[in-house]
mmCIF file of C-alpha atoms in Angstrom:
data_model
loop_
_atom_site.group_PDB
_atom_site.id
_atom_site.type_symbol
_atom_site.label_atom_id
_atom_site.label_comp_id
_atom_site.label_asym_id
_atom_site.label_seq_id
_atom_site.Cartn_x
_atom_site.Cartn_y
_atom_site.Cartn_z
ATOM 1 C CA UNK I 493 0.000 0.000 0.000
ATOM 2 C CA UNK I 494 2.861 2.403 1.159
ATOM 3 C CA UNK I 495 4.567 1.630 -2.550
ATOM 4 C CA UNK I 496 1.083 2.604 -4.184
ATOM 5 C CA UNK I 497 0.709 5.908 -2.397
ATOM 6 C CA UNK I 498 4.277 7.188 -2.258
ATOM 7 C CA UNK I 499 4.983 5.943 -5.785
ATOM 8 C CA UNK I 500 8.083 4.075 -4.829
ATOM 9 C CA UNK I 501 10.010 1.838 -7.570
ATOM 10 C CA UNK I 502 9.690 -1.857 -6.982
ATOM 11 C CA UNK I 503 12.219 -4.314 -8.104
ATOM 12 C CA UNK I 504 11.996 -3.639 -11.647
ATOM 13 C CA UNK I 505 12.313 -0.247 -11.430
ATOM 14 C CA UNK I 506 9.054 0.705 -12.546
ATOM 15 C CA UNK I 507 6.115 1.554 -9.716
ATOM 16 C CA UNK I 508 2.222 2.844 -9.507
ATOM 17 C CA UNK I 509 3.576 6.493 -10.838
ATOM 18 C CA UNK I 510 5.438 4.456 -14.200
ATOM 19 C CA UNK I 511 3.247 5.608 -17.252
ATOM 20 C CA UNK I 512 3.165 2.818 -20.118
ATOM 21 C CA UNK I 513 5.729 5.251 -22.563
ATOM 22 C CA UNK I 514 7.991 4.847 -20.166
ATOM 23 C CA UNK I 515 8.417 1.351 -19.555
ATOM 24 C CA UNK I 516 8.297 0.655 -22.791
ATOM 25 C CA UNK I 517 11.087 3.007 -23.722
ATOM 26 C CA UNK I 518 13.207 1.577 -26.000
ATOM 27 C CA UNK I 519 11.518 -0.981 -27.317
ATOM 28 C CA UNK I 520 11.013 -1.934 -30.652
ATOM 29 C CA UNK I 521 8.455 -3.699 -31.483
ATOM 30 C CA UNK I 522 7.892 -3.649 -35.259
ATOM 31 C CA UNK I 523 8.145 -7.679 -35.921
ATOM 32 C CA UNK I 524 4.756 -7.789 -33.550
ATOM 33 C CA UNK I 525 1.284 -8.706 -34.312
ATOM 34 C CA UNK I 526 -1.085 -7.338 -31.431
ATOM 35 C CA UNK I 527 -4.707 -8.283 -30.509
ATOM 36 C CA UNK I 528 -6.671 -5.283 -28.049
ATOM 37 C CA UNK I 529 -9.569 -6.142 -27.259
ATOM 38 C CA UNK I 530 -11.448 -3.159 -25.908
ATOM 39 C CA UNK I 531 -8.849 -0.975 -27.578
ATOM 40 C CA UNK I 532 -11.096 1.896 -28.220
ATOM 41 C CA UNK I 533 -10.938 3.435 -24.898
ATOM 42 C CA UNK I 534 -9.758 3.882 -21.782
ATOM 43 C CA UNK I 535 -6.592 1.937 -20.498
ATOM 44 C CA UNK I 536 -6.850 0.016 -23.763
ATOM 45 C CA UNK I 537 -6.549 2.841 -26.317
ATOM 46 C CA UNK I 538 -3.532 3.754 -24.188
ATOM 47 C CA UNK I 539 -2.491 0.186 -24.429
ATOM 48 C CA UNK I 540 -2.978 0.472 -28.379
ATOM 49 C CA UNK I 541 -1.563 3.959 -28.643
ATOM 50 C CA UNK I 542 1.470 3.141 -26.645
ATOM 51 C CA UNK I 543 1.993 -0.304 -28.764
ATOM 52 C CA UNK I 544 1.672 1.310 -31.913
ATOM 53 C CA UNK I 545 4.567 3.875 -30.861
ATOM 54 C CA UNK I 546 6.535 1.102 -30.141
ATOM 55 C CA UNK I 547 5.463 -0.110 -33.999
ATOM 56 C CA UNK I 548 4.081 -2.913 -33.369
ATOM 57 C CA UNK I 549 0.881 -3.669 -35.361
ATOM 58 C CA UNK I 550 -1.980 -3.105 -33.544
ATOM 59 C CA UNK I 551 -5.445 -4.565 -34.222
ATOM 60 C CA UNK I 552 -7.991 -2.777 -31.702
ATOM 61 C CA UNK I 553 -11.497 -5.230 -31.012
ATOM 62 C CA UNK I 554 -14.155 -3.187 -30.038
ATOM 63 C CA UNK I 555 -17.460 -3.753 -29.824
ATOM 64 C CA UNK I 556 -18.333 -0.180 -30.580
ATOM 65 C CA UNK I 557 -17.184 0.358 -34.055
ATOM 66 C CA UNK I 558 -17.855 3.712 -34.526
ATOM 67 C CA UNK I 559 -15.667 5.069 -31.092
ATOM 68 C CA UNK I 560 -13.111 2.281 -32.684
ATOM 69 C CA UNK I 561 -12.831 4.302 -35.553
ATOM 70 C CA UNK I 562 -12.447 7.725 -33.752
ATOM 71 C CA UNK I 563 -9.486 5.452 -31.514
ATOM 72 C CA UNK I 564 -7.724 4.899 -34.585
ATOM 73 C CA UNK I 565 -7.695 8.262 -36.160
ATOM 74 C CA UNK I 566 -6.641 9.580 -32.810
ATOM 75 C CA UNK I 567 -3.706 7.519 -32.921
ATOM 76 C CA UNK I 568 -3.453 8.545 -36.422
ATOM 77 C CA UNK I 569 -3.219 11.943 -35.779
ATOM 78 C CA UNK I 570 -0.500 11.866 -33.007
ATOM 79 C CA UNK I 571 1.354 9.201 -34.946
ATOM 80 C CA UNK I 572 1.188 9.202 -38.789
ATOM 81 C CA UNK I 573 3.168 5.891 -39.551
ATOM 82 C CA UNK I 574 1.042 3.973 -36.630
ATOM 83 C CA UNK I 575 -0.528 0.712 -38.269
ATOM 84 C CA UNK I 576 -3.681 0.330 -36.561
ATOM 85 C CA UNK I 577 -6.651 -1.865 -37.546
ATOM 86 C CA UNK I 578 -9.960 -2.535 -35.946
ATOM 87 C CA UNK I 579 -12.492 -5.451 -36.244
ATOM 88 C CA UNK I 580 -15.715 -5.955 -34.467
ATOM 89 C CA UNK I 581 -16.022 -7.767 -31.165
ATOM 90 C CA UNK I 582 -18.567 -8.101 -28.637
ATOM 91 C CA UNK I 583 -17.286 -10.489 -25.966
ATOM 92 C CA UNK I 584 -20.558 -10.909 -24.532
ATOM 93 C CA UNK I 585 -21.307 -13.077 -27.749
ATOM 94 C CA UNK I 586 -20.042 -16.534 -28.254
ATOM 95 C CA UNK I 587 -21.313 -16.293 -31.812
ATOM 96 C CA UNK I 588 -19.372 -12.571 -31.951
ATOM 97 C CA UNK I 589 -16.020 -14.149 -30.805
ATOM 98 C CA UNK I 590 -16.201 -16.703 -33.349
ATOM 99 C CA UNK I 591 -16.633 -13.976 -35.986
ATOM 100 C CA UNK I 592 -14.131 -12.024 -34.841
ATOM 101 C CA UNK I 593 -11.519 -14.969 -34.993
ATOM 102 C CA UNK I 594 -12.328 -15.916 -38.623
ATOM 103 C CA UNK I 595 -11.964 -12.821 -39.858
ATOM 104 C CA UNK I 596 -9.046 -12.379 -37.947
ATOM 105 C CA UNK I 597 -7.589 -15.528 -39.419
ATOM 106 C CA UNK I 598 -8.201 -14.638 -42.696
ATOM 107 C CA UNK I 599 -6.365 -11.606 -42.677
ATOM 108 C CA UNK I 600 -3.372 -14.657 -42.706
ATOM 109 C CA UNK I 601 -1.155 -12.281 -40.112
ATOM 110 C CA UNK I 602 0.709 -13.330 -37.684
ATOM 111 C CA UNK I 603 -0.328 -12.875 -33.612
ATOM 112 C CA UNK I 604 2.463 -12.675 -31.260
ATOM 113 C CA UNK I 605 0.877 -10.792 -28.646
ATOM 114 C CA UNK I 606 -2.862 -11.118 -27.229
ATOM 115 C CA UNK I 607 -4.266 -8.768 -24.664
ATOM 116 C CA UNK I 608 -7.264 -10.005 -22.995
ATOM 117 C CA UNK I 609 -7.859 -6.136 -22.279
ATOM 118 C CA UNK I 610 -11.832 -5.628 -22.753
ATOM 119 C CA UNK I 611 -14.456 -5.759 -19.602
ATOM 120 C CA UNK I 612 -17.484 -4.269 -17.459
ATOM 121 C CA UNK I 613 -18.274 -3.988 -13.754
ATOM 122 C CA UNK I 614 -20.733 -3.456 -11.292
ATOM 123 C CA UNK I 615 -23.859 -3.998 -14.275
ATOM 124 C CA UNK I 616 -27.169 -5.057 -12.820
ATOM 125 C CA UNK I 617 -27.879 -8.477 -13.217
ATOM 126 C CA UNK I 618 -28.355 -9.710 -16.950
ATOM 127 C CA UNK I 619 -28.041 -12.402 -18.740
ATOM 128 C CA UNK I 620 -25.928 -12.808 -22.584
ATOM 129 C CA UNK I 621 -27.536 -13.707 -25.675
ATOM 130 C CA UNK I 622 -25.733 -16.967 -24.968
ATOM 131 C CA UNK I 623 -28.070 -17.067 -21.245
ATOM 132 C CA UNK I 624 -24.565 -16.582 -19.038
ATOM 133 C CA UNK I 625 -24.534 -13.840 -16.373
ATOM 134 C CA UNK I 626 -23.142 -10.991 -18.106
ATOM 135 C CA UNK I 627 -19.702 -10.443 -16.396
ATOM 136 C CA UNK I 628 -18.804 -13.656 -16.302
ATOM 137 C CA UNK I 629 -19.808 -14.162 -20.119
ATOM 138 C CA UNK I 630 -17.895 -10.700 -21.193
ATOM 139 C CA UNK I 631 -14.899 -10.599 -18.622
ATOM 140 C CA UNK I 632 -14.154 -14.370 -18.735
ATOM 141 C CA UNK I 633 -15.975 -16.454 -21.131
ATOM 142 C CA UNK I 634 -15.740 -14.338 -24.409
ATOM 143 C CA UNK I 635 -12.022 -13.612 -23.624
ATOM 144 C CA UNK I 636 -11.339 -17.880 -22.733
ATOM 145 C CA UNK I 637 -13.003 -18.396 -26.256
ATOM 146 C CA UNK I 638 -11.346 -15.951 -28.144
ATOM 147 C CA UNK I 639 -8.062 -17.111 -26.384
ATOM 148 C CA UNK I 640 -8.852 -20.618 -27.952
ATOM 149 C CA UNK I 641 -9.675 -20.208 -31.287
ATOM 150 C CA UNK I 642 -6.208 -17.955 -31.306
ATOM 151 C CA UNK I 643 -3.943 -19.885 -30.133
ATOM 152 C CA UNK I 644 -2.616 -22.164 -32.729
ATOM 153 C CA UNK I 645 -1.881 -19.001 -34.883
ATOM 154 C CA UNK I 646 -0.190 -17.492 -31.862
ATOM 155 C CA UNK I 647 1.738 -20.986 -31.431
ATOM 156 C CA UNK I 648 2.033 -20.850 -35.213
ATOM 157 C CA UNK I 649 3.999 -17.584 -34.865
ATOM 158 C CA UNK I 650 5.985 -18.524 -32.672
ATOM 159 C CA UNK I 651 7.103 -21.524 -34.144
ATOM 160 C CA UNK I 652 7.856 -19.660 -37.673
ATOM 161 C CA UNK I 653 9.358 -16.193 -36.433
ATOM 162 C CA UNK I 654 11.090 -17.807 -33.351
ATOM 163 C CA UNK I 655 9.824 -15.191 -31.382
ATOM 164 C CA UNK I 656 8.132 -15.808 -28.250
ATOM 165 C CA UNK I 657 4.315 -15.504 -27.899
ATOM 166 C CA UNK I 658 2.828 -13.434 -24.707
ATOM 167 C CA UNK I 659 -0.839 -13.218 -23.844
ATOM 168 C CA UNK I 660 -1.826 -10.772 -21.140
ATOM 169 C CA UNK I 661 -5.576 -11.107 -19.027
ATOM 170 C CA UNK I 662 -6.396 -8.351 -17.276
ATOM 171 C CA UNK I 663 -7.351 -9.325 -13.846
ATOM 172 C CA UNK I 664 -7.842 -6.975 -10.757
ATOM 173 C CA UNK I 665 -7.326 -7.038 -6.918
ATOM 174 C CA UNK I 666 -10.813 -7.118 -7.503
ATOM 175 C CA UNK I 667 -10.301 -11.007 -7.473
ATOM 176 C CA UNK I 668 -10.082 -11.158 -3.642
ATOM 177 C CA UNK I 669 -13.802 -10.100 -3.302
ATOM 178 C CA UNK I 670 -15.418 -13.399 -4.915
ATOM 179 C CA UNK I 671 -17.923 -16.188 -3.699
ATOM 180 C CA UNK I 672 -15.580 -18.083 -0.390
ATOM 181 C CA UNK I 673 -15.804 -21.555 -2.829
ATOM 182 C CA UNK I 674 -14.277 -18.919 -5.949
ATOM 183 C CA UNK I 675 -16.611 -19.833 -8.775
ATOM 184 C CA UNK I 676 -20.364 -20.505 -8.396
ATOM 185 C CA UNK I 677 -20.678 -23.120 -10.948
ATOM 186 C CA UNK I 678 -23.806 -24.301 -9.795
ATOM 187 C CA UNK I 679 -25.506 -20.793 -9.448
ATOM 188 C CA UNK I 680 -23.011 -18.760 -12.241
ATOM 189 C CA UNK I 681 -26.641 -17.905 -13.338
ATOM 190 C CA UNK I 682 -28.473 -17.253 -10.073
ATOM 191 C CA UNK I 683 -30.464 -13.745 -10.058
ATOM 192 C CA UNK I 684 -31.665 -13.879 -6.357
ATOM 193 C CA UNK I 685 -28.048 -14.491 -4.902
ATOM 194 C CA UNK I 686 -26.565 -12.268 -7.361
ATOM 195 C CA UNK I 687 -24.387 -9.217 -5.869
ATOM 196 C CA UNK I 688 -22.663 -7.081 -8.868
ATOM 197 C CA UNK I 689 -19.593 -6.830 -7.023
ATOM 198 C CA UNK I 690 -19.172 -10.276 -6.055
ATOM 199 C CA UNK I 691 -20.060 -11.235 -9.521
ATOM 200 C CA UNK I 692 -17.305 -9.085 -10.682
ATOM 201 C CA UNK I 693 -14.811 -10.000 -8.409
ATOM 202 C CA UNK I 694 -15.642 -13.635 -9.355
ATOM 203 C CA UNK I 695 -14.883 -12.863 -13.009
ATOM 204 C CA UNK I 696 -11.301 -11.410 -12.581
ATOM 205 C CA UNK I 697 -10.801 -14.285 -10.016
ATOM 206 C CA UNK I 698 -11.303 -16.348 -13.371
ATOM 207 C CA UNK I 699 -9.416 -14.327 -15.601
ATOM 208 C CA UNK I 700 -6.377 -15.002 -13.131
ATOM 209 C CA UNK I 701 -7.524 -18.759 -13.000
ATOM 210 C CA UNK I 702 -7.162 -19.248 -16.992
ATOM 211 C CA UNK I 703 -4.066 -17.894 -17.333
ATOM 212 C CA UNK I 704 -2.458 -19.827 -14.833
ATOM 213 C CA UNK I 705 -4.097 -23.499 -16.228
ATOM 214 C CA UNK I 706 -3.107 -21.817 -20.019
ATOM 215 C CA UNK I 707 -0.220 -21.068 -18.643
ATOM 216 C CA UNK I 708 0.651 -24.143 -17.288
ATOM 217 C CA UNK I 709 -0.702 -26.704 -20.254
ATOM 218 C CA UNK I 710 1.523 -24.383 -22.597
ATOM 219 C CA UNK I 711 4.443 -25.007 -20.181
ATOM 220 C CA UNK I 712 3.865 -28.640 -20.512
ATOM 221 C CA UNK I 713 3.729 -28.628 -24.393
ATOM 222 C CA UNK I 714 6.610 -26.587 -24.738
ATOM 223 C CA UNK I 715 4.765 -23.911 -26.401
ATOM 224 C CA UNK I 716 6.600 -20.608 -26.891
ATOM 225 C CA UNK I 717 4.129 -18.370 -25.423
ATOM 226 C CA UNK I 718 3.714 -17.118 -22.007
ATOM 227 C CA UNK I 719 0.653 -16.158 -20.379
ATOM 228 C CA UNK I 720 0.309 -13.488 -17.230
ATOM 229 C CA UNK I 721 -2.275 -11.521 -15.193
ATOM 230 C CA UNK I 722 -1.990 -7.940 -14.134
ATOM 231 C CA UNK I 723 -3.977 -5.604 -12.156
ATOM 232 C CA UNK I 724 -4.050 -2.001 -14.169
ATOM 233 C CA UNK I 725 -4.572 0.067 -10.635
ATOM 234 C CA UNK I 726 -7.859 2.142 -10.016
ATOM 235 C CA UNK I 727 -8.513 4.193 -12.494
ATOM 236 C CA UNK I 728 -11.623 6.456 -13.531
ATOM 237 C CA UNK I 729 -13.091 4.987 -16.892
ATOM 238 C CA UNK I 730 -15.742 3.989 -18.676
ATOM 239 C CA UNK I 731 -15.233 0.624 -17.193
ATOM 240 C CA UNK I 732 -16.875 2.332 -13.833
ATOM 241 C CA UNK I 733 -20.379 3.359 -16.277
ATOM 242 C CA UNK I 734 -22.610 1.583 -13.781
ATOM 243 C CA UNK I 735 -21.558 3.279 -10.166
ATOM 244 C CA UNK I 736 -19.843 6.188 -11.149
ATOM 245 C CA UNK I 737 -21.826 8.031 -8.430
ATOM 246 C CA UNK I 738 -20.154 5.776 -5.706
ATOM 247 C CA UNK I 739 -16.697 5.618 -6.940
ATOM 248 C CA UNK I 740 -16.687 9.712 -7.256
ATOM 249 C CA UNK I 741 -17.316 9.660 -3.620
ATOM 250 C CA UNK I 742 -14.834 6.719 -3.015
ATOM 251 C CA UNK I 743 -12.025 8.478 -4.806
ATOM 252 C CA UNK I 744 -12.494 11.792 -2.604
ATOM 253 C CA UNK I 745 -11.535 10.044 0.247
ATOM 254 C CA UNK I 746 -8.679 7.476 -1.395
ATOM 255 C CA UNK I 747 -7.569 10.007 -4.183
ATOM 256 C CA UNK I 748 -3.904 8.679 -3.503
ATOM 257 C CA UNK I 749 -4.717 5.264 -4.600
ATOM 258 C CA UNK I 750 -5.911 6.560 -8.085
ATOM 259 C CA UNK I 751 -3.756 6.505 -11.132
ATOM 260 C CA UNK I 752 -4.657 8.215 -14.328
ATOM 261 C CA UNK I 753 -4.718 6.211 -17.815
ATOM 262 C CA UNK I 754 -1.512 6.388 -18.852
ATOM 263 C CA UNK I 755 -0.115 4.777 -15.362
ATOM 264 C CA UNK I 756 -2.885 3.019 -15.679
ATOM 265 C CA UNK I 757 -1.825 0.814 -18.853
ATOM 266 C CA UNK I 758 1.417 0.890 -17.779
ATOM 267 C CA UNK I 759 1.608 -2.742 -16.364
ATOM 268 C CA UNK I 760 -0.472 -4.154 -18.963
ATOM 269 C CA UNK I 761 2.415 -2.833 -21.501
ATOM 270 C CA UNK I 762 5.150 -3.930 -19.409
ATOM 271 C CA UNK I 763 4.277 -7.435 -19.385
ATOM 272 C CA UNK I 764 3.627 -7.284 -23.141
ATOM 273 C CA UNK I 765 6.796 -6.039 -24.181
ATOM 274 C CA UNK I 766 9.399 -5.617 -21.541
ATOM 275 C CA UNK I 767 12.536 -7.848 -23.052
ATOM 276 C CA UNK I 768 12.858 -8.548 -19.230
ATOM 277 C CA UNK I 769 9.857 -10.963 -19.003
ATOM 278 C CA UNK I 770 11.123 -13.032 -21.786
ATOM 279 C CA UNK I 771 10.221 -16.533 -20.575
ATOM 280 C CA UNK I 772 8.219 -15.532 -17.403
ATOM 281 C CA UNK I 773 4.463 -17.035 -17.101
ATOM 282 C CA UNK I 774 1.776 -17.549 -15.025
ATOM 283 C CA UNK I 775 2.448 -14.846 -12.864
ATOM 284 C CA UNK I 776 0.664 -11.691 -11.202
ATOM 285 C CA UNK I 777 1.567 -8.015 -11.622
ATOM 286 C CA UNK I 778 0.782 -4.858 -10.255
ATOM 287 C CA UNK I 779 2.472 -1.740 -10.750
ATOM 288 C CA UNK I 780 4.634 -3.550 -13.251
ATOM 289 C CA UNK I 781 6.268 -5.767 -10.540
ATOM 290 C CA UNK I 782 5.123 -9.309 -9.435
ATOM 291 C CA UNK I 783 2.780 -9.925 -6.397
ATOM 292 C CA UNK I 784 1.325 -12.679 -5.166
ATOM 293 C CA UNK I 785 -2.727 -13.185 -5.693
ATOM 294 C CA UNK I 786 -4.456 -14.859 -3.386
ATOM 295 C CA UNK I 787 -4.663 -18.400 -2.492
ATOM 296 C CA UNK I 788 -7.888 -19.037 -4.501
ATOM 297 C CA UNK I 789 -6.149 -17.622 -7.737
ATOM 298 C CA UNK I 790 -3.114 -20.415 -7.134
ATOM 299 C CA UNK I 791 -5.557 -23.458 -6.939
ATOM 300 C CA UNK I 792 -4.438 -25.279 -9.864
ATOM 301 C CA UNK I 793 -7.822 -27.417 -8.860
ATOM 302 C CA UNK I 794 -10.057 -24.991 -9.088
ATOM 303 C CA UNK I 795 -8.129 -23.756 -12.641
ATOM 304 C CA UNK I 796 -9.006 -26.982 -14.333
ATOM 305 C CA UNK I 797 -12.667 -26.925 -12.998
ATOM 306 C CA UNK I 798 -13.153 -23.602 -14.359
ATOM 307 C CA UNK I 799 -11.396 -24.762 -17.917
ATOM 308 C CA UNK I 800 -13.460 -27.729 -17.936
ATOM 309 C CA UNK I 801 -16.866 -25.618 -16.897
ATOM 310 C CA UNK I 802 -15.979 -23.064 -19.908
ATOM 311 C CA UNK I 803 -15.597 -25.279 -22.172
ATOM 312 C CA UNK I 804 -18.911 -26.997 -21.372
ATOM 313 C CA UNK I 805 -20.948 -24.139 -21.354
ATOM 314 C CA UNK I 806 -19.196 -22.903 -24.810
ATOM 315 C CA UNK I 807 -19.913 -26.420 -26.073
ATOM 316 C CA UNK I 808 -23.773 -26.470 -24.748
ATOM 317 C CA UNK I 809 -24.009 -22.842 -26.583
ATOM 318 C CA UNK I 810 -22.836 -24.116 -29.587
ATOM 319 C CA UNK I 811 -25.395 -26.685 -29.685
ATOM 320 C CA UNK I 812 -28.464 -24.502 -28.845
ATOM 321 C CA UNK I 813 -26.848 -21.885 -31.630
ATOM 322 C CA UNK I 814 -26.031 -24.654 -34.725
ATOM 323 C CA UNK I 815 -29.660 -25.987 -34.144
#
């Protein structure tokens, strides 16, 4: 907490008050192929800006494809040579993810870097067009998917270009407020005992959960490609639609916890790029240094329940949709 407030460098160097053009500085990153999603504002139009100065090639999914169009002629504007694409992507759609990744795919570019970026919080209880509670659909199950039909071109990549692979999920200390058994897979869908903040917390709980089970089958393959989980900080976005109200009144009394958007995406960039985290996976960062998550995020049990579940329930809507 003290490092947070004062600002104070951690082991790498970098702390809460490191913006993402900083620790990227020096980087080059113009043999890259990056995924966004949610690129087209907040922390991940940072993310995308930030990436593209670097030179990688940046491909911004958004669900919102007219603000995805203003992201990319902002970037545009600041940075003329910038190679920035966008393709539609609603998370919240099983049927969306699946046309994002074909077109994606037959664009025939590489993917070295995926950045499970996109999200929402605190919404009132809902249900997708797939009939999955809405945060844990968007924030975990879209992002799972997506990861899935990606990977072999990411491993494909890899393989070809010899360089190595990195997906990011962004999770959030967030993940410590969750159900006390982690993930309600017998009530995921239950509106009576639903509490929007638990319900978020138990989606970032499972955002750390898949990285660490991708993580570790990719480890076991021998797969180029590391996976990590990183908590961006508090920071006032659009992400924060549904109680603005309360977190106005939460940041007057906790304003030096806040960071501001470039800080912000500064961990999220880190572990994407930093030449210092070549071969590091499965890990947690905050303030672009490691922490430990808790000890529900670490159960490798509970990570291969949770694969298992999302593949079922991606399988069962599958079904229902093909019919």
């Amino acid at each position: 907490m003290l490092r947070l407030i004062t600002g104070i460098r951690g082991a790498t160097g970098f702390g809460s008050a490191s913006t993402a053009e900083e620790v990227t500085d020096g980087v080059d990153a113009t043999a890259l192929t990056v995924i966004i999603t949610g690129g087209a504002s907040g922390i991940g139009l940072e993310t995308a800006r930030v990436l593209a100065l670097r030179k990688a090639h940046v491909i911004i999914a958004a669900r919102n494809m007219e603000a995805a169009n203003e992201a990319k002629q902002q970037i545009l504007n600041e940075n003329t040579s910038a190679r920035i694409d966008i393709l539609k992507l609603d998370l919240s759609s099983l049927k969306s993810v699946k046309a994002f990744a074909d077109n994606f795919l037959a664009l025939n570019l590489p993917l070295n870097i995926l950045i499970n970026n996109a999200g929402i919080m605190f919404c009132p209880f809902q249900l997708s067009e797939d009939g999955i509670e809405m945060q844990f659909a968007t924030n975990h199950l879209g992002h799972f998917y997506l990861t899935n039909l990606l990977l072999d071109k990411m491993k494909e990549t890899a393989k070809s270009t010899g360089i190595e692979g990195r997906i990011v999920n962004l999770s959030s200390v967030a993940h410590l407020v969750c159900p006390r058994e982690g993930i309600r897979f017998q009530n995921i869908n239950d509106k009576n005992s639903y509490q929007d903040k638990v319900a978020y917390g138990q989606s970032k709980l499972a955002n750390l959960l898949h990285a660490n089970e991708l993580s570790r089958r990719l480890q076991e393959e021998g797969a180029n490609i590391t996976v990590n989980s990183v908590h961006p900080g508090l920071i006032m976005t659009n992400l924060m639609r549904h109680s603005a109200f309360l977190m106005r009144i939460l940041r007057v009394f906790t304003c030096l916890l806040w960071k501001n958007i470039p800080q912000g995406a500064a961990t999220t960039c880190y572990v994407a790029l930093h030449p210092t985290l070549k071969g590091v996976t499965g890990k947690y960062f905050s303030d672009c240094n490691e922490y430990k998550p808790s000890k529900l995020a670490r159960d490798e049990v509970l990570g291969r329940s949770l694969w298992d579940f999302s593949n079922n329930l991606i399988n069962a809507s599958q079904k229902v949709i093909d019919k």
